[in-house]
Short mmCIF file of N, CA, C and O in Angstrom, two decimals:
data_model
loop_
_atom_site.label_atom_id
_atom_site.label_comp_id
_atom_site.label_asym_id
_atom_site.label_seq_id
_atom_site.Cartn_x
_atom_site.Cartn_y
_atom_site.Cartn_z
N MET A 120 0.17 -8.16 -17.31
CA MET A 120 0.17 -9.47 -16.71
C MET A 120 1.54 -10.11 -16.94
O MET A 120 2.10 -10.02 -18.02
N PHE A 121 2.05 -10.76 -15.90
CA PHE A 121 3.33 -11.44 -16.02
C PHE A 121 3.14 -12.79 -16.70
O PHE A 121 2.12 -13.44 -16.52
N LYS A 122 4.13 -13.21 -17.48
CA LYS A 122 4.08 -14.52 -18.13
C LYS A 122 4.41 -15.63 -17.16
O LYS A 122 4.05 -16.77 -17.36
N GLN A 123 5.17 -15.31 -16.11
CA GLN A 123 5.51 -16.30 -15.10
C GLN A 123 5.62 -15.61 -13.75
O GLN A 123 5.74 -14.39 -13.69
N ALA A 124 5.57 -16.38 -12.69
CA ALA A 124 5.69 -15.82 -11.35
C ALA A 124 7.11 -15.28 -11.16
O ALA A 124 8.09 -15.88 -11.60
N ILE A 125 7.20 -14.14 -10.53
CA ILE A 125 8.50 -13.53 -10.24
C ILE A 125 8.63 -13.46 -8.72
O ILE A 125 7.77 -12.85 -8.07
N PRO A 126 9.66 -14.06 -8.15
CA PRO A 126 9.81 -13.99 -6.69
C PRO A 126 9.92 -12.54 -6.24
O PRO A 126 10.60 -11.73 -6.86
N LEU A 127 9.20 -12.21 -5.16
CA LEU A 127 9.18 -10.85 -4.66
C LEU A 127 10.58 -10.28 -4.43
O LEU A 127 10.85 -9.16 -4.83
N PRO A 128 11.51 -11.02 -3.81
CA PRO A 128 12.85 -10.45 -3.62
C PRO A 128 13.52 -10.05 -4.94
O PRO A 128 14.18 -9.02 -5.01
N ASN A 129 13.30 -10.84 -6.00
CA ASN A 129 13.88 -10.50 -7.30
C ASN A 129 13.27 -9.22 -7.86
O ASN A 129 13.97 -8.36 -8.39
N LEU A 130 11.94 -9.11 -7.73
CA LEU A 130 11.25 -7.93 -8.24
C LEU A 130 11.70 -6.67 -7.51
O LEU A 130 12.02 -5.65 -8.13
N LEU A 131 11.78 -6.74 -6.19
CA LEU A 131 12.23 -5.58 -5.42
C LEU A 131 13.69 -5.26 -5.70
O LEU A 131 14.08 -4.09 -5.76
N ALA A 132 14.51 -6.29 -5.91
CA ALA A 132 15.93 -6.05 -6.22
C ALA A 132 16.07 -5.31 -7.55
O ALA A 132 16.89 -4.39 -7.68
N GLU A 133 15.27 -5.69 -8.54
CA GLU A 133 15.32 -5.00 -9.83
C GLU A 133 14.91 -3.54 -9.68
O GLU A 133 15.53 -2.64 -10.24
N GLN A 134 13.88 -3.32 -8.90
CA GLN A 134 13.43 -1.94 -8.70
C GLN A 134 14.48 -1.15 -7.93
O GLN A 134 14.73 0.01 -8.21
N ARG A 135 15.11 -1.77 -6.95
CA ARG A 135 16.15 -1.12 -6.17
C ARG A 135 17.29 -0.66 -7.07
O ARG A 135 17.87 0.40 -6.88
N ARG A 136 17.61 -1.46 -8.07
CA ARG A 136 18.69 -1.12 -9.00
C ARG A 136 18.24 -0.12 -10.06
O ARG A 136 19.02 0.33 -10.89
N GLY A 137 16.94 0.21 -10.04
CA GLY A 137 16.42 1.18 -11.01
C GLY A 137 16.04 0.56 -12.33
O GLY A 137 15.86 1.26 -13.32
N ASN A 138 15.90 -0.76 -12.39
CA ASN A 138 15.56 -1.45 -13.64
C ASN A 138 14.05 -1.58 -13.80
O ASN A 138 13.47 -2.64 -13.72
N HIS A 139 13.41 -0.45 -14.01
CA HIS A 139 11.98 -0.45 -14.28
C HIS A 139 11.68 0.72 -15.19
O HIS A 139 12.40 1.70 -15.22
N THR A 140 10.64 0.60 -15.97
CA THR A 140 10.33 1.65 -16.94
C THR A 140 9.19 2.55 -16.47
O THR A 140 9.10 3.68 -16.88
N LEU A 141 8.33 2.05 -15.63
CA LEU A 141 7.22 2.84 -15.15
C LEU A 141 7.45 3.21 -13.69
O LEU A 141 8.52 2.99 -13.15
N GLU A 142 6.43 3.73 -13.06
CA GLU A 142 6.55 4.07 -11.66
C GLU A 142 6.66 2.80 -10.82
O GLU A 142 6.68 1.69 -11.34
N SER A 143 6.71 2.97 -9.56
CA SER A 143 6.89 1.87 -8.62
C SER A 143 5.89 0.73 -8.86
O SER A 143 4.73 0.97 -9.18
N VAL A 144 6.34 -0.48 -8.68
CA VAL A 144 5.48 -1.66 -8.80
C VAL A 144 4.45 -1.61 -7.67
O VAL A 144 4.78 -1.36 -6.52
N ARG A 145 3.19 -1.83 -8.05
CA ARG A 145 2.11 -1.80 -7.07
C ARG A 145 1.67 -3.23 -6.78
O ARG A 145 1.59 -4.05 -7.67
N PHE A 146 1.35 -3.47 -5.51
CA PHE A 146 0.92 -4.78 -5.08
C PHE A 146 -0.52 -4.68 -4.58
O PHE A 146 -0.83 -3.81 -3.77
N ALA A 147 -1.38 -5.55 -5.09
CA ALA A 147 -2.76 -5.58 -4.63
C ALA A 147 -2.77 -5.84 -3.13
O ALA A 147 -1.96 -6.61 -2.61
N ALA A 148 -3.65 -5.17 -2.44
CA ALA A 148 -3.74 -5.32 -1.00
C ALA A 148 -5.20 -5.22 -0.59
O ALA A 148 -6.00 -4.56 -1.25
N THR A 149 -5.53 -5.88 0.48
CA THR A 149 -6.88 -5.77 1.03
C THR A 149 -6.76 -5.53 2.52
O THR A 149 -5.80 -5.94 3.15
N GLY A 150 -7.73 -4.86 3.05
CA GLY A 150 -7.75 -4.61 4.48
C GLY A 150 -8.08 -3.16 4.76
O GLY A 150 -8.07 -2.31 3.89
N SER A 151 -8.39 -2.92 6.00
CA SER A 151 -8.76 -1.57 6.39
C SER A 151 -7.53 -0.77 6.78
O SER A 151 -6.49 -1.31 7.14
N ALA A 152 -7.67 0.53 6.67
CA ALA A 152 -6.63 1.47 7.08
C ALA A 152 -7.36 2.68 7.66
O ALA A 152 -8.59 2.81 7.52
N ILE A 153 -6.62 3.54 8.30
CA ILE A 153 -7.22 4.74 8.88
C ILE A 153 -6.45 5.96 8.41
O ILE A 153 -5.23 6.02 8.54
N LEU A 154 -7.18 6.90 7.83
CA LEU A 154 -6.60 8.21 7.49
C LEU A 154 -6.80 9.12 8.69
O LEU A 154 -7.82 9.04 9.37
N TYR A 155 -5.83 9.96 8.94
CA TYR A 155 -5.97 10.97 9.98
C TYR A 155 -5.87 12.33 9.31
O TYR A 155 -4.86 12.67 8.72
N ARG A 156 -6.95 13.09 9.43
CA ARG A 156 -6.99 14.44 8.89
C ARG A 156 -7.20 15.37 10.09
O ARG A 156 -8.21 15.28 10.77
N ASP A 157 -6.19 16.19 10.33
CA ASP A 157 -6.23 17.08 11.50
C ASP A 157 -6.53 16.30 12.77
O ASP A 157 -7.29 16.74 13.64
N GLY A 158 -5.95 15.10 12.86
CA GLY A 158 -6.11 14.26 14.05
C GLY A 158 -7.40 13.47 14.10
O GLY A 158 -7.58 12.63 14.97
N GLN A 159 -8.32 13.71 13.17
CA GLN A 159 -9.60 13.00 13.15
C GLN A 159 -9.51 11.77 12.24
O GLN A 159 -9.07 11.88 11.09
N PRO A 160 -9.91 10.60 12.73
CA PRO A 160 -9.82 9.38 11.93
C PRO A 160 -10.91 9.27 10.87
O PRO A 160 -12.06 9.66 11.11
N LEU A 161 -10.54 8.78 9.70
CA LEU A 161 -11.47 8.48 8.61
C LEU A 161 -11.17 7.04 8.16
O LEU A 161 -10.03 6.72 7.84
N SER A 162 -12.19 6.21 8.12
CA SER A 162 -12.00 4.83 7.69
C SER A 162 -11.80 4.75 6.19
O SER A 162 -12.39 5.51 5.43
N CYS A 163 -10.96 3.81 5.76
CA CYS A 163 -10.76 3.55 4.34
C CYS A 163 -10.31 2.11 4.16
O CYS A 163 -9.96 1.43 5.11
N GLU A 164 -10.36 1.65 2.93
CA GLU A 164 -9.90 0.31 2.56
C GLU A 164 -8.68 0.44 1.68
O GLU A 164 -8.64 1.27 0.76
N LEU A 165 -7.69 -0.38 1.94
CA LEU A 165 -6.48 -0.41 1.13
C LEU A 165 -6.77 -1.21 -0.14
O LEU A 165 -7.33 -2.31 -0.08
N VAL A 166 -6.40 -0.66 -1.31
CA VAL A 166 -6.61 -1.33 -2.59
C VAL A 166 -5.28 -1.86 -3.13
O VAL A 166 -5.18 -2.98 -3.58
N ASP A 167 -4.25 -1.01 -3.08
CA ASP A 167 -2.91 -1.46 -3.45
C ASP A 167 -1.88 -0.59 -2.74
O ASP A 167 -2.20 0.42 -2.14
N ILE A 168 -0.63 -1.04 -2.81
CA ILE A 168 0.46 -0.36 -2.11
C ILE A 168 1.73 -0.48 -2.93
O ILE A 168 1.92 -1.46 -3.67
N SER A 169 2.59 0.52 -2.82
CA SER A 169 3.90 0.50 -3.46
C SER A 169 4.89 1.13 -2.49
O SER A 169 4.53 1.55 -1.39
N LEU A 170 6.12 1.23 -2.93
CA LEU A 170 7.13 1.90 -2.11
C LEU A 170 6.77 3.36 -1.85
O LEU A 170 7.10 3.92 -0.81
N PHE A 171 6.08 3.98 -2.80
CA PHE A 171 5.88 5.42 -2.76
C PHE A 171 4.46 5.87 -2.45
O PHE A 171 4.21 7.07 -2.36
N GLY A 172 3.53 4.93 -2.31
CA GLY A 172 2.17 5.36 -2.03
C GLY A 172 1.19 4.21 -1.98
O GLY A 172 1.57 3.04 -1.95
N ALA A 173 -0.08 4.56 -1.99
CA ALA A 173 -1.14 3.55 -1.90
C ALA A 173 -2.40 4.07 -2.58
O ALA A 173 -2.59 5.28 -2.72
N ARG A 174 -3.21 3.12 -2.99
CA ARG A 174 -4.55 3.45 -3.49
C ARG A 174 -5.52 3.01 -2.42
O ARG A 174 -5.42 1.88 -1.91
N ILE A 175 -6.45 3.88 -2.08
CA ILE A 175 -7.41 3.56 -1.04
C ILE A 175 -8.83 3.78 -1.56
O ILE A 175 -9.04 4.49 -2.53
N ARG A 176 -9.77 3.13 -0.91
CA ARG A 176 -11.19 3.33 -1.18
C ARG A 176 -11.76 3.99 0.07
O ARG A 176 -11.62 3.47 1.18
N LEU A 177 -12.37 5.13 -0.12
CA LEU A 177 -12.86 5.94 1.00
C LEU A 177 -14.33 5.70 1.29
O LEU A 177 -15.14 5.61 0.37
N GLU A 178 -14.67 5.60 2.57
CA GLU A 178 -16.07 5.56 2.96
C GLU A 178 -16.64 6.97 2.93
O GLU A 178 -17.79 7.17 2.60
N GLU A 179 -15.83 7.93 3.30
CA GLU A 179 -16.21 9.34 3.22
C GLU A 179 -15.39 9.96 2.10
O GLU A 179 -14.20 9.74 2.02
N SER A 180 -16.04 10.72 1.26
CA SER A 180 -15.31 11.26 0.12
C SER A 180 -15.06 12.76 0.23
O SER A 180 -14.94 13.44 -0.76
N ASN A 181 -14.93 13.26 1.45
CA ASN A 181 -14.75 14.69 1.60
C ASN A 181 -13.27 15.10 1.75
O ASN A 181 -12.98 16.14 2.31
N VAL A 182 -12.37 14.29 1.25
CA VAL A 182 -10.96 14.69 1.19
C VAL A 182 -10.69 15.26 -0.20
O VAL A 182 -11.37 14.92 -1.16
N ALA A 183 -9.70 16.11 -0.28
CA ALA A 183 -9.44 16.81 -1.55
C ALA A 183 -8.04 16.49 -2.06
O ALA A 183 -7.13 16.20 -1.28
N ALA A 184 -7.89 16.58 -3.37
CA ALA A 184 -6.56 16.41 -3.98
C ALA A 184 -5.61 17.44 -3.37
O ALA A 184 -6.01 18.56 -3.04
N ASP A 185 -4.36 17.03 -3.21
CA ASP A 185 -3.28 17.83 -2.63
C ASP A 185 -3.42 18.04 -1.13
O ASP A 185 -2.65 18.78 -0.54
N GLU A 186 -4.39 17.37 -0.52
CA GLU A 186 -4.55 17.48 0.93
C GLU A 186 -3.51 16.61 1.63
O GLU A 186 -3.30 15.45 1.27
N ALA A 187 -2.84 17.17 2.63
CA ALA A 187 -1.86 16.42 3.42
C ALA A 187 -2.58 15.78 4.61
O ALA A 187 -3.44 16.40 5.23
N LEU A 188 -2.24 14.52 4.88
CA LEU A 188 -2.81 13.80 6.00
C LEU A 188 -1.87 12.69 6.42
O LEU A 188 -0.74 12.61 5.94
N GLN A 189 -2.34 11.83 7.28
CA GLN A 189 -1.57 10.66 7.70
C GLN A 189 -2.42 9.42 7.45
O GLN A 189 -3.64 9.50 7.48
N ILE A 190 -1.74 8.30 7.20
CA ILE A 190 -2.45 7.04 7.04
C ILE A 190 -1.79 5.98 7.92
O ILE A 190 -0.56 5.90 7.99
N HIS A 191 -2.63 5.22 8.59
CA HIS A 191 -2.14 4.08 9.37
C HIS A 191 -2.61 2.81 8.68
O HIS A 191 -3.81 2.54 8.60
N ILE A 192 -1.65 2.08 8.16
CA ILE A 192 -1.89 0.77 7.56
C ILE A 192 -1.40 -0.24 8.57
O ILE A 192 -0.24 -0.18 8.98
N PRO A 193 -2.26 -1.14 9.04
CA PRO A 193 -1.82 -2.10 10.05
C PRO A 193 -0.51 -2.79 9.65
O PRO A 193 -0.30 -3.13 8.50
N ASP A 194 0.36 -2.94 10.64
CA ASP A 194 1.69 -3.55 10.49
C ASP A 194 2.71 -2.63 9.83
O ASP A 194 3.83 -3.05 9.54
N LEU A 195 2.35 -1.38 9.58
CA LEU A 195 3.30 -0.37 9.11
C LEU A 195 3.20 0.83 10.04
O LEU A 195 2.18 1.05 10.67
N LEU A 196 4.24 1.61 10.09
CA LEU A 196 4.20 2.84 10.86
C LEU A 196 3.22 3.81 10.20
O LEU A 196 2.95 3.71 9.00
N ILE A 197 2.73 4.75 10.96
CA ILE A 197 1.87 5.80 10.38
C ILE A 197 2.72 6.58 9.37
O ILE A 197 3.85 6.97 9.66
N GLN A 198 2.16 6.77 8.19
CA GLN A 198 2.86 7.47 7.11
C GLN A 198 2.22 8.83 6.85
O GLN A 198 0.99 8.93 6.77
N GLU A 199 3.04 9.86 6.70
CA GLU A 199 2.53 11.13 6.22
C GLU A 199 2.35 10.98 4.72
O GLU A 199 3.17 10.38 4.03
N ALA A 200 1.24 11.50 4.21
CA ALA A 200 0.91 11.30 2.80
C ALA A 200 0.14 12.50 2.26
O ALA A 200 -0.36 13.34 3.02
N THR A 201 0.04 12.55 0.94
CA THR A 201 -0.72 13.58 0.25
C THR A 201 -1.66 12.91 -0.74
O THR A 201 -1.25 11.97 -1.44
N ILE A 202 -2.91 13.36 -0.78
CA ILE A 202 -3.86 12.87 -1.78
C ILE A 202 -3.42 13.43 -3.12
O ILE A 202 -3.32 14.64 -3.29
N ARG A 203 -3.12 12.56 -4.09
CA ARG A 203 -2.68 13.01 -5.42
C ARG A 203 -3.82 13.05 -6.43
O ARG A 203 -3.81 13.82 -7.36
N TRP A 204 -4.78 12.15 -6.26
CA TRP A 204 -5.94 12.13 -7.16
C TRP A 204 -7.09 11.47 -6.42
O TRP A 204 -6.90 10.77 -5.43
N LYS A 205 -8.29 11.71 -6.94
CA LYS A 205 -9.50 11.15 -6.34
C LYS A 205 -10.51 10.92 -7.45
O LYS A 205 -10.72 11.78 -8.30
N GLU A 206 -11.11 9.72 -7.46
CA GLU A 206 -12.07 9.39 -8.50
C GLU A 206 -12.98 8.25 -8.05
O GLU A 206 -12.48 7.19 -7.63
N ASP A 207 -14.27 8.44 -8.15
CA ASP A 207 -15.27 7.39 -7.86
C ASP A 207 -15.04 6.69 -6.52
O ASP A 207 -15.10 5.47 -6.44
N GLY A 208 -14.74 7.43 -5.48
CA GLY A 208 -14.56 6.85 -4.15
C GLY A 208 -13.17 6.33 -3.87
O GLY A 208 -12.86 5.92 -2.76
N ASP A 209 -12.31 6.27 -4.88
CA ASP A 209 -10.92 5.86 -4.68
C ASP A 209 -10.02 7.09 -4.67
O ASP A 209 -10.37 8.13 -5.22
N ALA A 210 -8.87 6.95 -4.04
CA ALA A 210 -7.90 8.05 -4.01
C ALA A 210 -6.50 7.47 -4.05
O ALA A 210 -6.24 6.38 -3.53
N GLY A 211 -5.60 8.21 -4.67
CA GLY A 211 -4.20 7.83 -4.72
C GLY A 211 -3.41 8.67 -3.73
O GLY A 211 -3.54 9.89 -3.71
N LEU A 212 -2.63 8.00 -2.90
CA LEU A 212 -1.81 8.68 -1.90
C LEU A 212 -0.35 8.58 -2.28
O LEU A 212 0.11 7.54 -2.74
N SER A 213 0.37 9.64 -2.04
CA SER A 213 1.82 9.65 -2.21
C SER A 213 2.42 9.80 -0.81
O SER A 213 2.10 10.75 -0.09
N PHE A 214 3.26 8.83 -0.42
CA PHE A 214 3.90 8.91 0.89
C PHE A 214 4.94 10.02 0.89
O PHE A 214 5.67 10.18 -0.09
N ARG A 215 5.03 10.75 1.98
CA ARG A 215 6.05 11.81 2.09
C ARG A 215 7.44 11.20 2.05
O ARG A 215 8.34 11.75 1.43
N HIS A 216 7.61 10.08 2.74
CA HIS A 216 8.88 9.34 2.73
C HIS A 216 8.57 7.93 2.25
O HIS A 216 7.69 7.26 2.79
N SER A 217 9.28 7.48 1.24
CA SER A 217 9.00 6.15 0.69
C SER A 217 9.25 5.07 1.73
O SER A 217 10.06 5.24 2.64
N LEU A 218 8.54 3.97 1.55
CA LEU A 218 8.80 2.80 2.38
C LEU A 218 10.16 2.23 1.99
O LEU A 218 10.58 2.36 0.83
N GLY A 219 10.83 1.59 2.90
CA GLY A 219 12.05 0.89 2.55
C GLY A 219 11.73 -0.41 1.85
O GLY A 219 10.65 -0.99 2.04
N TYR A 220 12.64 -0.88 1.01
CA TYR A 220 12.43 -2.16 0.32
C TYR A 220 12.17 -3.29 1.31
O TYR A 220 11.25 -4.07 1.14
N ASN A 221 13.00 -3.35 2.35
CA ASN A 221 12.83 -4.41 3.34
C ASN A 221 11.52 -4.28 4.10
O ASN A 221 10.88 -5.27 4.42
N GLN A 222 11.12 -3.03 4.37
CA GLN A 222 9.86 -2.79 5.07
C GLN A 222 8.67 -3.26 4.23
O GLN A 222 7.78 -3.95 4.74
N LEU A 223 8.65 -2.93 2.95
CA LEU A 223 7.56 -3.37 2.09
C LEU A 223 7.58 -4.88 1.91
O LEU A 223 6.54 -5.53 1.98
N GLU A 224 8.75 -5.44 1.72
CA GLU A 224 8.85 -6.88 1.56
C GLU A 224 8.32 -7.61 2.79
O GLU A 224 7.55 -8.56 2.68
N ARG A 225 8.71 -7.14 3.98
CA ARG A 225 8.26 -7.77 5.22
C ARG A 225 6.74 -7.64 5.37
O ARG A 225 6.05 -8.58 5.76
N TRP A 226 6.19 -6.46 5.04
CA TRP A 226 4.76 -6.24 5.14
C TRP A 226 4.01 -7.19 4.21
O TRP A 226 3.00 -7.79 4.59
N LEU A 227 4.50 -7.34 2.99
CA LEU A 227 3.87 -8.24 2.03
C LEU A 227 3.93 -9.69 2.52
O LEU A 227 2.97 -10.45 2.35
N GLU A 228 5.04 -10.07 3.13
CA GLU A 228 5.15 -11.43 3.68
C GLU A 228 4.13 -11.66 4.79
O GLU A 228 3.49 -12.70 4.85
N ILE A 229 3.96 -10.67 5.66
CA ILE A 229 2.97 -10.77 6.74
C ILE A 229 1.57 -10.93 6.17
O ILE A 229 0.79 -11.76 6.62
N GLN A 230 1.24 -10.13 5.15
CA GLN A 230 -0.08 -10.22 4.53
C GLN A 230 -0.29 -11.59 3.89
O GLN A 230 -1.37 -12.18 3.99
N HIS A 231 0.74 -12.10 3.23
CA HIS A 231 0.65 -13.42 2.60
C HIS A 231 0.42 -14.49 3.66
O HIS A 231 -0.46 -15.36 3.50
N ASP A 232 1.19 -14.45 4.74
CA ASP A 232 1.06 -15.44 5.80
C ASP A 232 -0.34 -15.41 6.41
O ASP A 232 -0.93 -16.46 6.68
N ARG A 233 -0.89 -14.23 6.60
CA ARG A 233 -2.25 -14.10 7.15
C ARG A 233 -3.29 -14.68 6.19
O ARG A 233 -4.23 -15.33 6.61
N ALA A 234 -3.11 -14.44 4.91
CA ALA A 234 -4.05 -14.98 3.91
C ALA A 234 -4.01 -16.50 3.92
O ALA A 234 -5.06 -17.15 3.84
N VAL A 235 -2.83 -17.07 4.02
CA VAL A 235 -2.70 -18.53 4.07
C VAL A 235 -3.39 -19.07 5.32
O VAL A 235 -4.13 -20.05 5.25
N MET A 236 -3.19 -18.41 6.44
CA MET A 236 -3.83 -18.86 7.69
C MET A 236 -5.35 -18.78 7.58
O MET A 236 -6.06 -19.69 8.03
N ARG A 237 -5.89 -17.72 6.96
CA ARG A 237 -7.34 -17.60 6.79
C ARG A 237 -7.88 -18.72 5.92
O ARG A 237 -8.93 -19.29 6.20
N ARG A 238 -7.17 -19.04 4.83
CA ARG A 238 -7.62 -20.11 3.96
C ARG A 238 -7.62 -21.45 4.68
O ARG A 238 -8.50 -22.27 4.49
N GLN A 239 -6.63 -21.68 5.52
CA GLN A 239 -6.55 -22.93 6.27
C GLN A 239 -7.67 -23.03 7.30
O GLN A 239 -8.17 -24.12 7.55
N GLN A 240 -8.05 -21.91 7.88
CA GLN A 240 -9.13 -21.91 8.88
C GLN A 240 -10.48 -22.21 8.23
O GLN A 240 -11.37 -22.77 8.88
N VAL A 241 -10.64 -21.83 6.97
CA VAL A 241 -11.91 -22.05 6.27
C VAL A 241 -12.11 -23.53 5.98
O VAL A 241 -13.23 -24.02 5.96
N ARG A 242 -11.04 -24.25 5.78
CA ARG A 242 -11.14 -25.69 5.42
C ARG A 242 -11.64 -26.53 6.54
O ARG A 242 -11.68 -26.47 7.60
#
């Protein structure tokens, strides 16, 4: 847990410079995504995302570790990915090509703006 809020551009800049001790910073995410296995769509829910991959929750659990597939996350291009682990309906994906810093930052901004709009509509 962070002691204070860190602006996203600062966090991504630190990671860009290599100033991190663990793997890529992961950002909580919600929403649906689609896995494509041999061209066949499988529904899933996005749990978190990073420059290098994502955690998903699967409705169907018949995918296997080390399986190559594609994932379409709305507002991002379709990414080629590999299942790295699978546990209790969740799976970790590793993107074949990492997202760009600007691409991830823009995607996160879009998600934030949508969340704000949803909250305003509820009021």
